[in-house]
Amino acid sequence: IQCIMVALVCLFPQMVMHYKSSAVQLDQQQINKQFDSIQIPGIGGGPGGFDLSAPPGLAPPKP
C-alpha cells in the first residue's frame, strides 16, 4: 500500500501540492517592525526588571 501511495504521489504531485499555492505570504519588513517593538526586561529591581537579590528571609546576617 505504501509503494502504491508513493507511486501515486510521484505520478500526480498535484494531489498533495494543490494547497501550496494558497500559502501565507509574509512581509519581511512588517516582521522586522514587530521584532523591533519587543521590549526585553532588564536585570535590576526597577519596573519590568528582574530582582536577583536574595529574598529577605535568606539574606546574610548583618554584622
Short mmCIF file of N, CA and C in Angstrom, two decimals:
data_model
loop_
_atom_site.label_atom_id
_atom_site.label_comp_id
_atom_site.label_asym_id
_atom_site.label_seq_id
_atom_site.Cartn_x
_atom_site.Cartn_y
_atom_site.Cartn_z
N ILE A 1 0.84 -1.19 0.00
CA ILE A 1 0.00 0.00 0.00
C ILE A 1 0.88 1.25 0.00
N GLN A 2 1.97 1.24 0.77
CA GLN A 2 2.84 2.41 0.80
C GLN A 2 3.52 2.64 -0.54
N CYS A 3 3.93 1.56 -1.20
CA CYS A 3 4.56 1.71 -2.52
C CYS A 3 3.58 2.28 -3.52
N ILE A 4 2.34 1.87 -3.45
CA ILE A 4 1.31 2.41 -4.35
C ILE A 4 1.11 3.90 -4.08
N MET A 5 1.07 4.29 -2.80
CA MET A 5 0.88 5.70 -2.47
C MET A 5 2.07 6.55 -2.93
N VAL A 6 3.28 6.03 -2.78
CA VAL A 6 4.47 6.76 -3.25
C VAL A 6 4.42 6.92 -4.75
N ALA A 7 4.04 5.86 -5.45
CA ALA A 7 3.94 5.94 -6.91
C ALA A 7 2.88 6.94 -7.33
N LEU A 8 1.74 6.96 -6.64
CA LEU A 8 0.68 7.92 -6.99
C LEU A 8 1.14 9.36 -6.76
N VAL A 9 1.84 9.59 -5.66
CA VAL A 9 2.32 10.94 -5.38
C VAL A 9 3.36 11.37 -6.42
N CYS A 10 4.21 10.42 -6.86
CA CYS A 10 5.20 10.75 -7.88
C CYS A 10 4.53 11.01 -9.23
N LEU A 11 3.50 10.26 -9.55
CA LEU A 11 2.82 10.43 -10.83
C LEU A 11 1.88 11.64 -10.83
N PHE A 12 1.24 11.92 -9.70
CA PHE A 12 0.28 13.02 -9.61
C PHE A 12 0.60 13.90 -8.40
N PRO A 13 1.67 14.70 -8.49
CA PRO A 13 2.06 15.53 -7.33
C PRO A 13 1.02 16.58 -6.96
N GLN A 14 0.14 16.93 -7.88
CA GLN A 14 -0.88 17.93 -7.56
C GLN A 14 -1.85 17.44 -6.48
N MET A 15 -1.88 16.11 -6.21
CA MET A 15 -2.72 15.59 -5.13
C MET A 15 -2.29 16.15 -3.77
N VAL A 16 -1.01 16.32 -3.58
CA VAL A 16 -0.52 16.81 -2.29
C VAL A 16 -0.01 18.24 -2.34
N MET A 17 0.15 18.80 -3.52
CA MET A 17 0.73 20.14 -3.64
C MET A 17 -0.31 21.22 -3.96
N HIS A 18 -1.58 20.88 -4.08
CA HIS A 18 -2.52 21.90 -4.50
C HIS A 18 -2.78 22.94 -3.42
N TYR A 19 -2.44 22.67 -2.15
CA TYR A 19 -2.58 23.68 -1.09
C TYR A 19 -1.39 24.63 -1.06
N LYS A 20 -0.30 24.29 -1.70
CA LYS A 20 0.90 25.12 -1.67
C LYS A 20 0.65 26.48 -2.31
N SER A 21 -0.20 26.56 -3.31
CA SER A 21 -0.44 27.84 -3.97
C SER A 21 -1.16 28.83 -3.06
N SER A 22 -1.87 28.35 -2.05
CA SER A 22 -2.58 29.25 -1.15
C SER A 22 -1.81 29.48 0.15
N ALA A 23 -0.50 29.38 0.09
CA ALA A 23 0.32 29.55 1.28
C ALA A 23 0.28 31.01 1.74
N VAL A 24 0.51 31.24 3.00
CA VAL A 24 0.51 32.58 3.58
C VAL A 24 1.75 33.31 3.10
N GLN A 25 1.57 34.52 2.61
CA GLN A 25 2.68 35.35 2.17
C GLN A 25 3.06 36.29 3.32
N LEU A 26 4.33 36.27 3.71
CA LEU A 26 4.80 37.09 4.82
C LEU A 26 5.56 38.31 4.30
N ASP A 27 5.36 39.43 4.98
CA ASP A 27 6.06 40.66 4.64
C ASP A 27 7.23 40.82 5.61
N GLN A 28 8.45 40.69 5.12
CA GLN A 28 9.63 40.71 5.98
C GLN A 28 9.78 42.05 6.69
N GLN A 29 9.41 43.17 6.06
CA GLN A 29 9.51 44.47 6.73
C GLN A 29 8.56 44.56 7.91
N GLN A 30 7.35 44.01 7.76
CA GLN A 30 6.38 44.02 8.86
C GLN A 30 6.87 43.16 10.01
N ILE A 31 7.48 42.03 9.70
CA ILE A 31 8.03 41.16 10.74
C ILE A 31 9.14 41.86 11.49
N ASN A 32 10.04 42.52 10.76
CA ASN A 32 11.15 43.24 11.40
C ASN A 32 10.62 44.36 12.30
N LYS A 33 9.57 45.05 11.87
CA LYS A 33 8.99 46.12 12.65
C LYS A 33 8.41 45.57 13.96
N GLN A 34 7.76 44.40 13.91
CA GLN A 34 7.21 43.81 15.12
C GLN A 34 8.32 43.37 16.07
N PHE A 35 9.41 42.81 15.54
CA PHE A 35 10.51 42.39 16.39
C PHE A 35 11.21 43.58 17.02
N ASP A 36 11.27 44.71 16.31
CA ASP A 36 11.92 45.89 16.87
C ASP A 36 11.12 46.46 18.04
N SER A 37 9.80 46.24 18.07
CA SER A 37 8.97 46.80 19.13
C SER A 37 8.93 45.92 20.37
N ILE A 38 9.55 44.74 20.34
CA ILE A 38 9.56 43.86 21.51
C ILE A 38 10.51 44.44 22.56
N GLN A 39 10.03 44.52 23.80
CA GLN A 39 10.85 45.04 24.88
C GLN A 39 11.22 43.88 25.79
N ILE A 40 12.51 43.67 25.98
CA ILE A 40 13.01 42.61 26.84
C ILE A 40 13.32 43.23 28.19
N PRO A 41 12.78 42.65 29.27
CA PRO A 41 13.03 43.25 30.59
C PRO A 41 14.50 43.13 30.97
N GLY A 42 14.99 44.16 31.61
CA GLY A 42 16.38 44.18 32.03
C GLY A 42 16.55 43.53 33.39
N ILE A 43 17.79 43.40 33.81
CA ILE A 43 18.09 42.84 35.13
C ILE A 43 18.23 44.01 36.10
N GLY A 44 17.52 43.96 37.17
CA GLY A 44 17.53 45.03 38.16
C GLY A 44 16.18 45.11 38.82
N GLY A 45 16.09 45.82 39.90
CA GLY A 45 14.85 45.88 40.65
C GLY A 45 13.83 46.87 40.12
N GLY A 46 14.13 47.54 39.04
CA GLY A 46 13.22 48.55 38.52
C GLY A 46 11.96 47.94 37.94
N PRO A 47 11.04 48.80 37.51
CA PRO A 47 9.80 48.29 36.93
C PRO A 47 10.08 47.49 35.66
N GLY A 48 9.52 46.32 35.58
CA GLY A 48 9.71 45.47 34.41
C GLY A 48 11.01 44.70 34.42
N GLY A 49 11.80 44.82 35.47
CA GLY A 49 13.07 44.11 35.54
C GLY A 49 13.01 42.95 36.52
N PHE A 50 14.06 42.20 36.57
CA PHE A 50 14.15 41.07 37.47
C PHE A 50 15.01 41.45 38.66
N ASP A 51 14.54 41.18 39.86
CA ASP A 51 15.30 41.45 41.07
C ASP A 51 16.00 40.15 41.46
N LEU A 52 17.32 40.10 41.29
CA LEU A 52 18.07 38.89 41.54
C LEU A 52 18.71 38.86 42.92
N SER A 53 18.35 39.80 43.80
CA SER A 53 18.92 39.78 45.14
C SER A 53 18.24 38.68 45.96
N ALA A 54 18.85 38.33 47.08
CA ALA A 54 18.31 37.26 47.93
C ALA A 54 17.00 37.72 48.55
N PRO A 55 16.06 36.80 48.73
CA PRO A 55 14.81 37.16 49.42
C PRO A 55 15.11 37.63 50.84
N PRO A 56 14.22 38.40 51.44
CA PRO A 56 14.50 38.97 52.78
C PRO A 56 14.83 37.91 53.82
N GLY A 57 14.21 36.76 53.81
CA GLY A 57 14.48 35.74 54.83
C GLY A 57 15.79 35.02 54.63
N LEU A 58 16.39 35.11 53.45
CA LEU A 58 17.62 34.40 53.15
C LEU A 58 18.83 35.31 53.05
N ALA A 59 18.68 36.56 53.36
CA ALA A 59 19.80 37.49 53.27
C ALA A 59 20.83 37.16 54.34
N PRO A 60 22.10 37.34 54.06
CA PRO A 60 23.12 37.05 55.08
C PRO A 60 22.98 38.01 56.26
N PRO A 61 23.29 37.54 57.47
CA PRO A 61 23.15 38.41 58.64
C PRO A 61 24.10 39.59 58.58
N LYS A 62 23.63 40.72 59.08
CA LYS A 62 24.47 41.93 59.10
C LYS A 62 25.31 41.92 60.37
N PRO A 63 26.59 42.24 60.28
CA PRO A 63 27.47 42.22 61.47
C PRO A 63 27.20 43.34 62.44
#
